[in-house]
Coordinates of C-alpha atoms in Angstrom, one line a residue:
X1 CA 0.0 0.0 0.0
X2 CA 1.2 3.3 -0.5
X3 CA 0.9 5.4 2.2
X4 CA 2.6 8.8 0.3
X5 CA -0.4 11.8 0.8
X6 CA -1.7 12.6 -2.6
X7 CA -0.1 15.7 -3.9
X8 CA -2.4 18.4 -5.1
X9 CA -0.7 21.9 -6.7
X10 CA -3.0 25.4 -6.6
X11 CA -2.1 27.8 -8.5
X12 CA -2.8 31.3 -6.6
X13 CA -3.5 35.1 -6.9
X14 CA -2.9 37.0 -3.8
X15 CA -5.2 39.2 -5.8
X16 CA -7.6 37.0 -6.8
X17 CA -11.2 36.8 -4.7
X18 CA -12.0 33.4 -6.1
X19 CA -8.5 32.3 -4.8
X20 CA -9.8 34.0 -1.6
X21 CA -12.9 32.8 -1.5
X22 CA -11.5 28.9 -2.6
X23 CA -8.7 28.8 0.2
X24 CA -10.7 28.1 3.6
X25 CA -12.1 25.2 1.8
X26 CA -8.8 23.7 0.3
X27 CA -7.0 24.3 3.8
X28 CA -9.9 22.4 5.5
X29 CA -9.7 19.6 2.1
X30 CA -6.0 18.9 2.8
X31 CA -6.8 18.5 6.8
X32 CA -9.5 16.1 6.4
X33 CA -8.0 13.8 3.6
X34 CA -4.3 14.2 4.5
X35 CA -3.3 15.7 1.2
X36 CA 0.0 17.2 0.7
X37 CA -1.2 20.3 -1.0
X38 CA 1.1 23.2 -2.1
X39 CA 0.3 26.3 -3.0
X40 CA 2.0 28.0 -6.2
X41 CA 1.8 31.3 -6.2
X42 CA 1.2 33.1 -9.4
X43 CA 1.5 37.0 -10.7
X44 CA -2.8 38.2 -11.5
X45 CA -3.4 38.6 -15.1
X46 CA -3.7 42.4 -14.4
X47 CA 0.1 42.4 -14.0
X48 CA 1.4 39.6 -16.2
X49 CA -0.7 41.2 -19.0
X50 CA -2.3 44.7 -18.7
X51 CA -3.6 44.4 -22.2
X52 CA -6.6 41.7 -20.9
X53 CA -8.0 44.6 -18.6
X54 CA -7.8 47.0 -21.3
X55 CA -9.4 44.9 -24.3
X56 CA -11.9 43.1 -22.1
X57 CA -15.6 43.9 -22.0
X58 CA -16.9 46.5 -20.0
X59 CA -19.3 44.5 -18.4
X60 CA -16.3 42.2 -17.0
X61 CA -15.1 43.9 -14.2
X62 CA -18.8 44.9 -12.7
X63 CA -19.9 41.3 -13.3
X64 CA -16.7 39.9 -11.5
X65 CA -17.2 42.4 -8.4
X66 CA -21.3 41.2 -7.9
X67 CA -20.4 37.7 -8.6
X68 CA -17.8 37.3 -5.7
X69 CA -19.8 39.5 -3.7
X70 CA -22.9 36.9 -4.4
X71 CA -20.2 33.7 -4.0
X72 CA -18.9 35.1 -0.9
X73 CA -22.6 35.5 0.9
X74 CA -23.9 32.0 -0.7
X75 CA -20.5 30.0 1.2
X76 CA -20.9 32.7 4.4
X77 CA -17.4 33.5 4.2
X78 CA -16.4 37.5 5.1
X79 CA -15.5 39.4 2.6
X80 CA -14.7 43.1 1.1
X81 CA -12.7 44.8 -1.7
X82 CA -9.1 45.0 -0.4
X83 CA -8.2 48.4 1.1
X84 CA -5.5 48.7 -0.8
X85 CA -5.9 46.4 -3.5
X86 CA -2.8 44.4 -4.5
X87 CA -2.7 45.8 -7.4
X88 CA -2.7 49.3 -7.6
X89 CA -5.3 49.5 -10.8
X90 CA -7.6 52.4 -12.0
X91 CA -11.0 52.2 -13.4
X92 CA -12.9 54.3 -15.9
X93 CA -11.0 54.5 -18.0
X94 CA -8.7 51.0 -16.9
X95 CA -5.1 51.8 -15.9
X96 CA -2.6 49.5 -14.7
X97 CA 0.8 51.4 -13.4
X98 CA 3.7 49.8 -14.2
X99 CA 4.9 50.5 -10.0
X100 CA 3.0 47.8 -8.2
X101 CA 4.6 47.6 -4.4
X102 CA 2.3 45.6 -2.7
X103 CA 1.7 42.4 -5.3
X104 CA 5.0 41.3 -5.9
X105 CA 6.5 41.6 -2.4
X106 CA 2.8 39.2 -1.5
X107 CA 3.8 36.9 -4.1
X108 CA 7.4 36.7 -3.0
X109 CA 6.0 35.9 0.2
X110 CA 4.1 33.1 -0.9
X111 CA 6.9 31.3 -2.3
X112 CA 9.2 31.6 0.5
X113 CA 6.2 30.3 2.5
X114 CA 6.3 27.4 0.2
X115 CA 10.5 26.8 0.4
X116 CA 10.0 26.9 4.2
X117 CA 7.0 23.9 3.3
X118 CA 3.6 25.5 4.4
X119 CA 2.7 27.6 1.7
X120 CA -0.9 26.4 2.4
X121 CA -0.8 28.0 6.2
X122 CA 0.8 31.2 5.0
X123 CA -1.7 31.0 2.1
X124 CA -5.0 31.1 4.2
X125 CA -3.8 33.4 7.1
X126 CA -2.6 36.2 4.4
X127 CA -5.3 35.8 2.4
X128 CA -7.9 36.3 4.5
X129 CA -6.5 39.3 6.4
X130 CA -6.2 41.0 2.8
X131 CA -10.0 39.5 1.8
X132 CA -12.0 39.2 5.2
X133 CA -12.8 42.9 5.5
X134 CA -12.1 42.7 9.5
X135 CA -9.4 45.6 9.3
X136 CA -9.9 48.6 7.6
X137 CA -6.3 48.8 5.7
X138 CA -4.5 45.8 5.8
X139 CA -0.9 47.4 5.4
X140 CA -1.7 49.4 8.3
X141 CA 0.6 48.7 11.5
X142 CA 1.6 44.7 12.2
X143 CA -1.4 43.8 10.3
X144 CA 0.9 41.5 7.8
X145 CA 3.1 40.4 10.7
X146 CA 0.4 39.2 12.9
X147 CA -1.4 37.4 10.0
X148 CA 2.0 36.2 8.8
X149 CA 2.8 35.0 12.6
X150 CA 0.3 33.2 13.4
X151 CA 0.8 30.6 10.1
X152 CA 4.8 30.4 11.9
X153 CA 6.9 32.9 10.2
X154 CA 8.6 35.6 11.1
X155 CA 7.8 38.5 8.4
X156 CA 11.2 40.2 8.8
X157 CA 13.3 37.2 8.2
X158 CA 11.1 36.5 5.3
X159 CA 11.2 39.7 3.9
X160 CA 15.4 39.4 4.5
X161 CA 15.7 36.3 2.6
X162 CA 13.7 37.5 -0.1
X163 CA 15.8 40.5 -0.3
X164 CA 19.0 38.9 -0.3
X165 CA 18.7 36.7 -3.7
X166 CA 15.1 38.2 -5.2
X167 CA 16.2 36.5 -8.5
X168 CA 15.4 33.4 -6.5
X169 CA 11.6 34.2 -6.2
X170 CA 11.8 35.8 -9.8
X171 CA 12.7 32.5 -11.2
X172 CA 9.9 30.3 -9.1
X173 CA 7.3 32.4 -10.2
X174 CA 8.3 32.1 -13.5
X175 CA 8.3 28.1 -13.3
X176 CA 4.9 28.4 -11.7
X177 CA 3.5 30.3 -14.7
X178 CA 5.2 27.5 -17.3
X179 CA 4.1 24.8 -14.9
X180 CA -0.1 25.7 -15.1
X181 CA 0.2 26.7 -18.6
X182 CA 1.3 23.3 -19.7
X183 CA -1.3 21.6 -17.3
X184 CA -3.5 23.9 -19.6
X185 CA -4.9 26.5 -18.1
X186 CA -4.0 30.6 -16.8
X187 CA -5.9 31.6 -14.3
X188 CA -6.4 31.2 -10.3
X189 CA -7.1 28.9 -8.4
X190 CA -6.5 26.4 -10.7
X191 CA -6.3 22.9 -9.1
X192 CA -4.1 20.3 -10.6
X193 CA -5.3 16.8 -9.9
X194 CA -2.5 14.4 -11.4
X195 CA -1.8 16.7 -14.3
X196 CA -5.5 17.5 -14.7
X197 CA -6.6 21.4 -14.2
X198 CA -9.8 22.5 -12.2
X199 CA -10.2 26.2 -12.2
X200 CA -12.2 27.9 -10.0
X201 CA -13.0 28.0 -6.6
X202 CA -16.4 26.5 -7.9
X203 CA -14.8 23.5 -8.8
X204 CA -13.4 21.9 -5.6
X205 CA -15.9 19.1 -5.2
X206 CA -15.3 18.1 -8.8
X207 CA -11.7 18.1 -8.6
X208 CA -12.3 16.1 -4.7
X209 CA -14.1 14.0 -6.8
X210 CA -11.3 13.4 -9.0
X211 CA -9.1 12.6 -6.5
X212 CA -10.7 10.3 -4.8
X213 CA -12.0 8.6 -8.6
X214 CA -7.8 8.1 -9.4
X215 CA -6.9 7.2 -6.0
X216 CA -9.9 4.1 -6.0
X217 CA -8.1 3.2 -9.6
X218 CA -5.0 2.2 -7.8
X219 CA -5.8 1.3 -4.7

């Protein structure tokens, strides 16, 4: 019998509310079923390509706002617009500045998180400090720190690692974005199930479903 946890890889925005709204759930998955899930954090599609923003229909951006609004209420999970938003982004007309200091030092984060082998607990605590609402500005004070804390890190050290080879983190985020594209997919979350993609935080139970189909064809 093998008794190695199934590995599951998530591909996450720090800016993303359906990564937001998908991480309680995937924490509480990889608990319950003793999965070895990692999370691999990715740059939002508002920074790795501007142009989508720009050239997408009007009626995207409302829609995505009432939608996660709606998908937040219907799972009771607290959430509000970030205050700042990761990415510093105007509307009407859409404009992305090229200066974005709060995304790639989360995303940095994230993958020092995931060296140091609990990506999943840095994951959820950041996440929802940045997503729940419950402070009014999340950069504000030891906000970060505390959030960052109380998955076991110490948000200095990280921050001094990062800092001291950033080509490092560069390169990881990089791999990440190869990685889901040839899975064959580009957005967050995407769930990988054996080399299979699942995006959405509205498609956990089918990719649960997945799992536990492949796991009963070997076991």
């Amino acid at each position: 019998m093998n008794n190695t946890p199934p590995h599951v890889d998530v591909y996450f925005s720090y800016r993303s509310p359906y990564s937001y709204l998908a991480i309680q759930r995937l924490f509480d998955w990889a608990q319950n079923d003793g999965l070895d899930l990692e999370i691999r954090p990715v740059m939002p599609l508002a920074v790795l390509n501007p142009k989508y923003f720009l050239d997408a229909n009007p009626l995207m951006v409302p829609y995505v706002f009432n939608d996660a609004e709606r998908n937040a209420e219907f799972h009771n999970i607290p959430f509000k617009w970030p205050n700042p938003d990761p990415v510093v982004m105007e509307f009407d007309p859409v404009h992305i500045p090229d200066e974005q200091p709060y995304i790639h030092r989360l995303t940095r984060l994230g993958v020092e998180a995931g060296r140091q082998g609990r990506s999943l607990e840095f994951t959820r605590e950041v996440a929802t400090l940045i997503w729940n609402g419950e402070v009014g500005c999340w950069t504000d004070g030891d906000y970060l720190a505390e959030a960052v804390g109380r998955a076991g890190f110490n948000l200095s050290e990280m921050d001094q690692a990062i800092e001291a080879d950033p080509d490092i983190y560069i390169n990881i985020i990089e791999e990440n974005h190869a990685a889901r594209h040839e899975v064959g997919h580009w957005g967050s979350p995407t769930i990988v199930i054996d080399g299979e993609p699942f995006f959405g935080q509205d498609r956990i139970e089918l990719a649960k479903w997945r799992l536990a189909q492949n796991r009963s064809s070997v076991g």
